[in-house]
XYZ file of C-alpha atoms in Angstrom:
278
model
C 61.515 -5.704 92.819
C 64.078 -5.214 90.095
C 61.665 -6.692 87.570
C 58.868 -4.354 88.689
C 61.206 -1.376 88.515
C 62.282 -2.375 85.042
C 58.667 -2.721 83.903
C 57.776 0.654 85.408
C 60.744 2.264 83.745
C 59.809 0.660 80.443
C 56.294 2.132 80.570
C 57.672 5.584 81.338
C 60.130 5.349 78.468
C 57.341 4.265 76.108
C 55.198 7.231 77.159
C 58.141 9.590 76.722
C 58.818 8.161 73.252
C 55.199 8.675 72.207
C 55.176 12.227 73.565
C 58.421 13.079 71.772
C 57.109 11.587 68.525
C 53.917 13.648 68.776
C 55.916 16.810 69.478
C 58.195 16.195 66.512
C 55.197 15.472 64.272
C 53.496 18.649 65.504
C 56.561 20.781 64.810
C 57.007 19.177 61.372
C 53.363 19.829 60.456
C 53.458 23.376 61.797
C 56.674 24.437 60.076
C 57.020 22.403 56.918
C 54.233 20.311 55.388
C 50.558 19.717 56.110
C 48.648 16.716 54.710
C 45.452 17.544 52.841
C 42.743 15.324 51.326
C 40.606 16.701 48.503
C 37.016 16.333 49.790
C 35.040 17.926 46.938
C 35.077 18.426 43.176
C 35.598 22.204 43.167
C 39.117 21.917 41.696
C 38.450 19.330 38.969
C 40.116 18.371 36.791
C 43.323 19.715 38.363
C 42.479 17.907 41.611
C 40.030 15.031 42.006
C 38.064 13.892 45.022
C 40.329 11.497 46.915
C 43.638 13.102 45.919
C 46.088 13.328 48.811
C 48.810 15.953 48.914
C 51.216 17.746 51.205
C 50.915 21.530 51.451
C 54.254 23.344 51.503
C 54.009 25.794 54.415
C 57.398 27.322 53.632
C 56.031 28.823 50.396
C 54.351 31.847 52.007
C 56.004 32.047 55.424
C 54.202 31.627 58.719
C 51.174 33.095 60.494
C 48.656 31.909 63.086
C 47.100 29.799 60.286
C 50.287 27.732 60.117
C 49.342 26.108 63.407
C 47.433 22.856 62.865
C 43.676 22.497 63.283
C 42.044 19.202 64.199
C 38.374 18.688 63.363
C 36.907 15.250 64.106
C 33.170 15.783 64.694
C 32.505 12.069 65.214
C 34.787 12.172 68.253
C 33.761 15.618 69.466
C 37.195 17.059 68.650
C 37.406 20.613 67.277
C 40.798 22.207 67.926
C 41.222 25.398 65.942
C 44.507 27.023 64.940
C 43.422 30.100 66.892
C 43.180 27.964 70.033
C 46.924 27.386 69.753
C 48.282 30.436 67.933
C 45.558 33.042 68.387
C 48.167 35.375 69.862
C 49.596 35.801 66.340
C 46.234 36.611 64.719
C 44.896 39.990 63.706
C 47.563 42.048 61.937
C 47.400 40.238 58.547
C 51.161 39.737 58.499
C 53.471 36.731 58.264
C 56.884 35.730 59.530
C 59.300 35.224 56.615
C 56.305 36.122 54.428
C 56.327 35.561 50.684
C 53.364 36.618 48.548
C 51.621 34.007 46.398
C 51.826 34.232 42.642
C 48.835 34.383 40.362
C 47.909 30.847 39.392
C 49.149 29.185 42.596
C 46.960 26.416 43.997
C 46.834 27.328 47.682
C 45.311 25.991 50.883
C 43.909 28.624 53.217
C 41.658 29.057 56.227
C 38.110 30.202 55.481
C 37.779 33.789 56.784
C 34.609 32.942 58.758
C 34.426 29.213 59.505
C 38.166 28.594 59.853
C 37.925 25.369 57.819
C 40.697 24.583 55.321
C 39.906 25.305 51.654
C 41.934 24.803 48.493
C 41.509 27.073 45.460
C 43.540 28.835 42.788
C 44.850 32.375 43.271
C 43.466 34.423 40.358
C 43.336 37.942 41.807
C 46.170 39.833 43.519
C 45.903 42.944 45.724
C 44.612 45.879 43.675
C 43.259 43.721 40.833
C 39.767 44.185 39.456
C 38.155 40.797 38.913
C 34.892 40.043 37.137
C 33.079 37.171 35.430
C 31.233 37.944 32.184
C 29.441 35.145 30.389
C 31.497 32.553 32.260
C 34.812 34.160 31.225
C 37.186 35.497 33.850
C 38.182 39.142 33.355
C 41.161 40.640 35.184
C 41.678 44.407 35.132
C 39.192 44.712 32.296
C 40.720 42.097 30.006
C 39.310 38.605 29.389
C 41.662 35.684 29.989
C 42.591 33.518 27.033
C 40.502 30.343 26.692
C 41.329 27.462 24.356
C 38.764 24.631 24.005
C 39.992 21.164 24.992
C 38.485 17.658 24.764
C 35.563 17.304 27.167
C 36.128 16.023 30.699
C 34.372 12.725 31.371
C 33.732 10.880 34.619
C 31.301 8.272 35.903
C 28.031 9.601 37.306
C 28.236 7.915 40.703
C 28.882 8.831 44.356
C 32.501 9.859 44.906
C 34.770 9.833 47.947
C 33.942 9.324 51.627
C 31.148 11.924 51.422
C 29.613 10.085 48.442
C 29.170 13.286 46.443
C 27.610 12.996 42.995
C 29.177 15.078 40.217
C 27.238 17.740 38.359
C 27.109 17.157 34.607
C 26.711 19.388 31.569
C 24.753 16.561 29.940
C 22.666 15.906 33.067
C 20.646 14.482 34.532
C 22.690 11.324 34.092
C 21.727 7.976 35.595
C 23.977 6.130 38.018
C 26.943 4.641 36.158
C 26.438 6.827 33.096
C 28.999 9.151 31.536
C 29.069 12.623 33.084
C 30.461 15.276 30.724
C 31.801 18.790 31.324
C 33.268 21.291 28.876
C 36.990 21.805 29.376
C 39.161 24.809 28.484
C 42.799 25.769 28.831
C 42.846 29.102 30.664
C 45.845 31.449 30.525
C 46.121 34.112 33.222
C 47.763 37.531 32.545
C 51.187 36.394 33.754
C 51.171 33.411 31.381
C 50.140 30.722 33.882
C 48.064 28.074 32.110
C 45.741 25.512 33.646
C 42.590 23.529 32.891
C 39.099 24.700 33.906
C 35.674 23.070 33.559
C 32.263 24.457 32.609
C 28.902 22.857 33.376
C 26.373 25.426 32.183
C 25.034 28.947 32.573
C 24.393 30.118 36.123
C 24.451 33.241 38.265
C 28.132 33.022 39.173
C 29.025 33.313 35.454
C 28.177 37.021 35.615
C 29.338 39.098 38.548
C 29.981 42.708 39.480
C 33.539 44.042 39.487
C 35.464 42.993 42.583
C 38.422 45.167 43.584
C 40.818 43.058 45.638
C 41.833 44.931 48.827
C 45.435 45.363 49.875
C 46.712 42.305 51.698
C 43.998 40.032 50.270
C 43.569 37.574 47.390
C 40.773 36.442 45.078
C 40.419 32.660 44.944
C 38.492 30.511 42.463
C 37.968 26.799 41.868
C 38.897 25.315 38.493
C 35.507 23.576 38.334
C 33.950 26.993 37.925
C 30.264 26.072 38.181
C 30.763 23.828 41.201
C 32.940 25.987 43.448
C 32.234 28.089 46.511
C 34.874 30.795 46.223
C 35.625 34.538 46.249
C 32.708 35.329 43.955
C 30.443 35.164 47.006
C 31.214 36.925 50.336
C 32.332 34.679 53.177
C 29.378 35.708 55.379
C 26.993 34.662 52.584
C 28.390 31.149 52.264
C 31.239 31.812 49.849
C 34.879 32.610 50.547
C 35.170 36.309 49.794
C 38.561 37.994 49.784
C 41.170 35.865 51.571
C 43.555 37.715 53.941
C 47.288 37.152 53.521
C 47.549 35.741 57.058
C 44.931 33.066 56.271
C 47.138 31.347 53.699
C 48.506 27.992 54.868
C 50.684 26.940 51.969
C 51.063 25.988 48.323
C 50.061 22.644 46.814
C 52.750 21.379 44.452
C 52.176 17.679 43.847
C 49.575 14.928 44.317
C 51.221 12.195 46.384
C 48.460 9.579 46.380
C 44.935 9.229 45.003
C 41.971 6.960 45.667
C 38.636 6.993 43.853
C 36.872 4.954 46.546
C 35.183 5.798 49.838
C 38.289 4.645 51.745
C 42.008 4.768 51.016
C 42.154 1.119 52.156
C 40.271 -0.009 49.038
C 43.407 -0.591 46.994
C 41.414 -1.545 43.903
C 40.193 2.084 43.700
C 43.693 3.615 43.779
C 44.555 5.903 40.845
C 48.144 4.879 40.208
C 48.474 7.292 37.281
C 48.007 10.248 39.666
C 50.696 9.261 42.194
C 53.322 12.057 42.443
C 51.593 14.070 39.703
C 52.673 17.712 39.535
C 49.926 20.278 40.152
C 49.729 22.854 37.377
């Protein structure tokens, strides 16, 4: 009997340990850092498909969007942040809120789908934003662009989704060299970062967007391969992003893998480990 009691007590203690660990992990993810994998090429060459980073949730304070979402369609799991913290949604405010700065690379919840996106903050509340001939204009002035050496990558499926890159020199056969123009872009406050250009398309010329109070204008650094604020959220883009939808700021790449699985160690990009995000 003593042995059975001991076994029963051991199982209970194991369950309690697992529950406590999950609670601690949940609190840690909700309050401090959220892991994020880069699934697409919209932020090249700042972020590559397969980069892994932690999003600092303390950067902008807390809102309903700070609660974790869990989307695993293969297992029928779709837990949304609103399912847990919907009571805090709706007033576009934050607890201990701190506004993002122009040039921040931020993770946020899509205003319509609720999925997590990562883009760069280029427009602040009250700004007038426009694209003319592929050049970003803020409050009527074009940003400074300095040509850089072209960005090259292999024309082949990338990441778990096996996405093929778009190329300025396309179409390019499998295994060929995919090229994009690269520029150093300087925003009005002096923030400098790299952007890519593939070719002329509709999103290179837009009307003037006036950013509403309490919202932000987000763009991908891979300008011709990014679904962002240039298109309204209801039309498949991102539109203006509410302050409460921000999750946190991305500061550093922790790990990176060029393969379809992080377990394929021969595809790891060791030169990107712990790389600072500019």
